[in-house]
């Protein structure tokens, strides 16, 4: 089946993106599945104007942000950053083998983490991030600087 091959080829990259955005392994797995369900629904809309992987990446970012909004917890804003272990995500689950920086990124507050990943890792502009997150470029820049300051503090 062709879709199984698409899944096999792209699953790891989509999961890595979702893990960075979600900061939680279990939520990243769920969001990854949401991305592939959305892909199944929209596959007929792929026109070939860009590479399939580029189109899938854009679809995955949009779906991940939508899924995160659905799972956002009011109480998560009040939880302190955990210094207890660099081996756990913000939800306490073990982080798969990744770099120290990736581990620290997953411990960032949600909005700062999303902006940092989209800007510093994925290469989006603050204007593009603002459009995706329904906010302003200034807010995106502020969240990015907040994330950098928190990461600097965590890594020192």
XYZ file of N, CA and C in Angstrom:
468
model
N 0.849 -1.190 0.000
C 0.000 0.000 0.000
C 0.888 1.244 0.000
N 0.577 2.187 -0.839
C 1.386 3.389 -1.008
C 1.425 4.247 0.248
N 0.298 4.361 0.962
C 0.284 5.204 2.149
C 1.191 4.629 3.230
N 1.260 3.327 3.340
C 2.161 2.691 4.313
C 3.611 3.067 4.020
N 3.949 3.151 2.751
C 5.308 3.537 2.365
C 5.568 5.014 2.705
N 4.590 5.863 2.483
C 4.717 7.277 2.871
C 4.944 7.374 4.375
N 4.167 6.633 5.131
C 4.305 6.628 6.593
C 5.704 6.154 6.988
N 6.146 5.068 6.402
C 7.458 4.508 6.733
C 8.572 5.516 6.435
N 8.488 6.186 5.316
C 9.525 7.121 4.902
C 9.553 8.409 5.732
N 8.406 8.860 6.206
C 8.319 10.189 6.824
C 7.986 10.187 8.317
N 7.676 9.041 8.877
C 7.243 8.970 10.271
C 8.266 9.583 11.240
N 9.522 9.230 11.119
C 10.536 9.690 12.078
C 10.689 11.215 12.057
N 10.681 11.803 10.883
C 10.845 13.259 10.788
C 9.628 13.984 11.366
N 8.440 13.490 11.062
C 7.224 14.100 11.602
C 7.198 13.944 13.121
N 7.564 12.755 13.607
C 7.587 12.534 15.064
C 8.600 13.463 15.737
N 9.786 13.627 15.159
C 10.800 14.507 15.743
C 10.287 15.945 15.839
N 9.624 16.406 14.797
C 9.033 17.745 14.812
C 7.981 17.845 15.907
N 7.102 16.857 15.982
C 6.032 16.868 16.988
C 6.597 16.799 18.397
N 7.647 16.024 18.595
C 8.264 15.919 19.923
C 8.860 17.256 20.344
N 9.530 17.925 19.427
C 10.095 19.235 19.762
C 8.997 20.247 20.078
N 7.927 20.222 19.313
C 6.846 21.181 19.541
C 6.045 20.865 20.794
N 5.785 19.580 21.035
C 4.943 19.187 22.167
C 5.713 19.124 23.475
N 6.971 18.697 23.422
C 7.754 18.587 24.644
C 7.381 17.375 25.483
N 6.528 16.513 24.970
C 6.062 15.331 25.692
C 5.990 14.166 24.707
N 6.643 13.071 25.050
C 6.695 11.935 24.134
C 5.307 11.386 23.826
N 4.477 11.212 24.849
C 3.151 10.634 24.607
C 2.286 11.557 23.758
N 2.356 12.847 24.000
C 1.594 13.813 23.207
C 2.150 13.882 21.780
N 3.456 13.781 21.635
C 4.073 13.804 20.307
C 3.603 12.613 19.482
N 3.475 11.451 20.108
C 2.986 10.271 19.395
C 1.556 10.492 18.902
N 0.739 11.062 19.766
C -0.653 11.334 19.402
C -0.732 12.361 18.271
N 0.075 13.411 18.370
C 0.064 14.453 17.350
C 0.596 13.910 16.026
N 1.589 13.040 16.090
C 2.104 12.412 14.874
C 0.998 11.649 14.168
N 0.208 10.921 14.935
C -0.919 10.199 14.333
C -1.931 11.175 13.736
N -2.192 12.283 14.453
C -3.090 13.319 13.924
C -2.572 13.844 12.581
N -1.250 14.027 12.483
C -0.648 14.530 11.245
C -0.874 13.564 10.092
N -0.715 12.266 10.357
C -0.884 11.302 9.272
C -2.358 11.088 8.920
N -3.243 11.265 9.876
C -4.673 11.233 9.565
C -5.017 12.429 8.674
N -4.486 13.598 9.045
C -4.720 14.803 8.244
C -4.122 14.644 6.842
N -2.942 14.030 6.768
C -2.320 13.768 5.476
C -3.218 12.887 4.619
N -3.767 11.836 5.204
C -4.668 10.935 4.480
C -5.856 11.717 3.913
N -6.405 12.620 4.739
C -7.567 13.411 4.321
C -7.227 14.407 3.216
N -5.998 14.931 3.212
C -5.626 15.996 2.280
C -4.692 15.540 1.155
N -4.400 14.261 1.097
C -3.448 13.768 0.107
C -3.832 14.144 -1.320
N -5.107 14.172 -1.607
C -5.546 14.532 -2.960
C -5.326 16.011 -3.281
N -4.995 16.820 -2.264
C -4.755 18.247 -2.478
C -3.294 18.559 -2.801
N -2.416 17.552 -2.712
C -1.019 17.770 -3.068
C -0.927 17.947 -4.578
N -0.437 19.138 -5.005
C -0.413 19.483 -6.424
C 0.963 19.309 -7.051
N 1.975 19.063 -6.252
C 3.316 18.905 -6.797
C 4.042 20.210 -7.048
N 3.515 21.335 -6.510
C 4.182 22.631 -6.662
C 5.494 22.687 -5.898
N 5.613 21.854 -4.882
C 6.831 21.760 -4.078
C 7.125 20.285 -3.856
N 8.252 20.009 -3.182
C 8.559 18.621 -2.862
C 7.503 18.107 -1.885
N 7.198 16.822 -1.967
C 6.210 16.233 -1.070
C 6.612 16.418 0.389
N 7.901 16.251 0.691
C 8.366 16.382 2.076
C 8.161 17.805 2.598
N 8.311 18.800 1.733
C 8.073 20.195 2.127
C 6.595 20.412 2.427
N 5.744 19.898 1.574
C 4.297 20.003 1.773
C 3.874 19.277 3.048
N 4.410 18.081 3.277
C 4.094 17.315 4.484
C 4.572 18.050 5.727
N 5.735 18.682 5.653
C 6.262 19.434 6.794
C 5.318 20.574 7.162
N 4.875 21.318 6.176
C 3.951 22.427 6.416
C 2.633 21.919 7.007
N 2.106 20.856 6.434
C 0.878 20.257 6.946
C 1.081 19.791 8.390
N 2.237 19.201 8.687
C 2.521 18.681 10.028
C 2.643 19.801 11.057
N 3.305 20.893 10.683
C 3.422 22.029 11.605
C 2.030 22.564 11.940
N 1.212 22.776 10.919
C -0.140 23.294 11.152
C -0.968 22.335 12.007
N -0.897 21.046 11.709
C -1.658 20.067 12.480
C -1.141 19.966 13.911
N 0.167 20.020 14.095
C 0.742 19.952 15.442
C 0.275 21.133 16.284
N 0.282 22.325 15.702
C -0.173 23.502 16.447
C -1.654 23.394 16.793
N -2.459 22.886 15.864
C -3.889 22.684 16.129
C -4.085 21.659 17.239
N -3.358 20.564 17.175
C -3.479 19.520 18.207
C -3.019 20.030 19.568
N -1.946 20.819 19.589
C -1.466 21.367 20.862
C -2.500 22.280 21.511
N -3.187 23.068 20.690
C -4.235 23.939 21.231
C -5.308 23.114 21.918
N -5.653 21.970 21.321
C -6.675 21.103 21.900
C -6.228 20.503 23.227
N -4.933 20.285 23.386
C -4.418 19.616 24.577
C -3.855 20.570 25.631
N -3.886 21.845 25.326
C -3.296 22.823 26.249
C -4.028 22.788 27.587
N -3.264 22.741 28.618
C -3.840 22.703 29.958
C -3.664 24.051 30.635
N -4.727 24.538 31.227
C -4.657 25.795 31.960
C -3.604 25.712 33.065
N -3.531 24.586 33.730
C -2.636 24.448 34.884
C -1.174 24.337 34.490
N -0.883 23.960 33.262
C 0.506 23.811 32.829
C 1.267 25.133 32.925
N 0.567 26.246 32.814
C 1.221 27.555 32.912
C 1.797 27.808 34.301
N 1.285 27.126 35.308
C 1.692 27.379 36.670
C 2.725 26.383 37.188
N 3.084 25.397 36.363
C 4.084 24.419 36.786
C 5.472 25.012 36.617
N 6.337 24.864 37.619
C 7.694 25.402 37.495
C 8.515 24.558 36.527
N 9.564 25.167 35.993
C 10.509 24.406 35.179
C 11.204 23.411 36.086
N 11.339 22.199 35.621
C 11.951 21.147 36.421
C 13.449 21.118 36.199
N 14.217 21.204 37.286
C 15.666 21.078 37.203
C 16.116 19.705 37.648
N 15.161 18.831 38.015
C 15.500 17.560 38.634
C 16.228 16.613 37.707
N 15.894 16.614 36.416
C 16.530 15.663 35.520
C 16.467 16.151 34.091
N 17.570 16.047 33.412
C 17.600 16.413 32.004
C 17.077 15.275 31.135
N 16.671 14.186 31.761
C 16.247 13.005 31.004
C 14.733 12.893 30.882
N 13.956 13.904 31.320
C 12.514 13.817 31.238
C 11.937 15.014 30.509
N 10.792 14.785 29.858
C 10.061 15.857 29.180
C 9.290 16.658 30.215
N 8.581 17.670 29.762
C 7.791 18.486 30.679
C 6.668 17.691 31.328
N 6.278 16.542 30.767
C 5.246 15.714 31.382
C 5.824 14.604 32.252
N 7.155 14.565 32.390
C 7.786 13.581 33.247
C 8.178 12.291 32.551
N 7.834 12.127 31.272
C 8.208 10.906 30.562
C 9.673 10.998 30.137
N 10.284 9.849 29.956
C 11.690 9.818 29.577
C 11.870 10.309 28.151
N 12.896 11.130 27.963
C 13.219 11.652 26.641
C 14.073 10.621 25.920
N 13.730 10.313 24.674
C 14.581 9.409 23.901
C 15.976 10.012 23.734
N 16.950 9.221 23.333
C 18.310 9.704 23.158
C 18.330 10.899 22.220
N 18.605 12.062 22.766
C 18.711 13.289 21.991
C 19.819 14.117 22.612
N 20.146 15.194 21.982
C 21.202 16.052 22.502
C 20.722 16.778 23.759
N 21.669 17.279 24.525
C 21.341 18.037 25.732
C 20.469 19.235 25.384
N 20.781 19.910 24.274
C 19.976 21.067 23.874
C 18.537 20.661 23.592
N 18.334 19.555 22.869
C 16.971 19.088 22.604
C 16.242 18.785 23.910
N 16.930 18.200 24.850
C 16.313 17.879 26.146
C 15.879 19.151 26.862
N 16.712 20.163 26.788
C 16.368 21.438 27.437
C 15.238 22.152 26.688
N 15.237 22.074 25.367
C 14.163 22.685 24.578
C 12.820 22.107 25.007
N 12.778 20.793 25.255
C 11.528 20.142 25.650
C 11.047 20.587 27.020
N 11.919 21.191 27.803
C 11.530 21.667 29.131
C 11.047 23.122 29.117
N 11.136 23.778 27.985
C 10.674 25.165 27.890
C 9.157 25.236 28.016
N 8.643 26.378 28.484
C 7.188 26.572 28.466
C 6.672 26.452 27.029
N 5.452 26.011 26.884
C 4.903 25.643 25.587
C 5.079 26.698 24.491
N 4.599 27.911 24.708
C 4.645 28.918 23.639
C 6.084 29.288 23.291
N 6.944 29.416 24.293
C 8.354 29.717 24.035
C 9.000 28.571 23.264
N 8.669 27.334 23.620
C 9.225 26.163 22.937
C 8.783 26.137 21.474
N 7.509 26.367 21.229
C 6.994 26.331 19.859
C 7.691 27.391 19.004
N 7.777 28.617 19.506
C 8.414 29.690 18.743
C 9.886 29.371 18.517
N 10.572 28.898 19.546
C 11.987 28.582 19.400
C 12.205 27.510 18.337
N 11.424 26.444 18.388
C 11.571 25.357 17.417
C 11.273 25.857 16.004
N 10.186 26.587 15.848
C 9.828 27.059 14.512
C 10.859 28.042 13.957
N 11.385 28.929 14.801
C 12.332 29.938 14.324
C 13.745 29.375 14.205
N 14.285 28.843 15.295
C 15.691 28.445 15.335
C 15.961 27.095 14.673
N 15.025 26.173 14.765
C 15.256 24.831 14.233
C 14.683 24.686 12.829
N 13.442 25.133 12.636
C 12.762 24.922 11.356
C 12.933 26.068 10.366
N 13.430 27.226 10.808
C 13.736 28.313 9.896
C 12.580 29.218 9.501
N 11.486 29.178 10.241
C 10.363 30.070 9.945
C 10.725 31.493 10.366
N 10.141 32.493 9.701
C 10.324 33.889 10.106
C 9.332 34.201 11.221
N 9.582 35.279 11.939
C 8.650 35.669 13.009
C 7.275 36.016 12.435
N 7.241 36.551 11.228
C 5.964 36.865 10.589
C 5.189 35.582 10.280
N 5.894 34.565 9.798
C 5.242 33.275 9.511
C 4.747 32.618 10.802
N 5.561 32.689 11.843
C 5.173 32.113 13.136
C 3.952 32.842 13.680
N 3.954 34.162 13.568
C 2.821 34.957 14.042
C 1.537 34.545 13.323
N 1.624 34.331 12.029
C 0.443 33.916 11.263
C -0.028 32.527 11.705
N 0.906 31.613 11.918
C 0.546 30.260 12.354
C -0.091 30.240 13.742
N 0.415 31.108 14.619
C -0.034 31.104 16.015
C -1.094 32.166 16.306
N -1.506 32.878 15.260
C -2.543 33.914 15.402
C -2.145 34.953 16.456
N -0.951 35.486 16.290
C -0.425 36.495 17.196
C 0.347 37.517 16.366
N 1.209 38.304 16.976
C 1.986 39.292 16.243
C 3.445 38.854 16.139
N 4.155 39.460 15.186
C 5.579 39.161 15.038
C 6.332 39.585 16.295
N 5.916 40.676 16.915
C 6.549 41.132 18.159
C 6.410 40.120 19.283
N 5.247 39.499 19.376
C 5.033 38.468 20.389
C 5.920 37.263 20.098
N 6.034 36.905 18.838
C 6.911 35.802 18.449
C 8.354 36.106 18.837
N 8.805 37.316 18.554
C 10.176 37.710 18.901
C 10.382 37.679 20.417
N 9.387 38.152 21.158
C 9.495 38.145 22.624
C 9.578 36.717 23.161
N 8.766 35.813 22.620
C 8.800 34.416 23.048
C 10.137 33.767 22.685
N 10.675 34.116 21.533
C 11.966 33.577 21.112
C 13.069 34.034 22.066
N 13.072 35.322 22.400
C 14.088 35.833 23.323
C 13.909 35.233 24.720
N 12.675 35.011 25.132
C 12.405 34.344 26.409
C 12.980 32.925 26.393
N 12.744 32.212 25.299
C 13.247 30.842 25.180
C 14.772 30.824 25.215
N 15.404 31.751 24.484
C 16.881 31.809 24.495
C 17.403 32.087 25.891
N 16.770 33.011 26.607
C 17.233 33.332 27.964
C 17.057 32.118 28.901
N 15.929 31.438 28.787
C 15.697 30.257 29.624
C 16.681 29.147 29.289
N 16.939 28.940 28.002
C 17.917 27.918 27.612
C 19.320 28.256 28.104
N 19.687 29.519 27.990
C 20.997 29.941 28.484
C 21.120 29.661 29.977
N 20.073 29.968 30.713
C 20.060 29.718 32.154
C 20.128 28.210 32.452
N 19.362 27.420 31.714
C 19.368 25.966 31.930
C 20.710 25.325 31.603
N 21.385 25.855 30.588
C 22.643 25.261 30.128
C 23.863 25.780 30.882
N 23.681 26.801 31.709
C 24.846 27.345 32.441
C 25.036 26.633 33.767
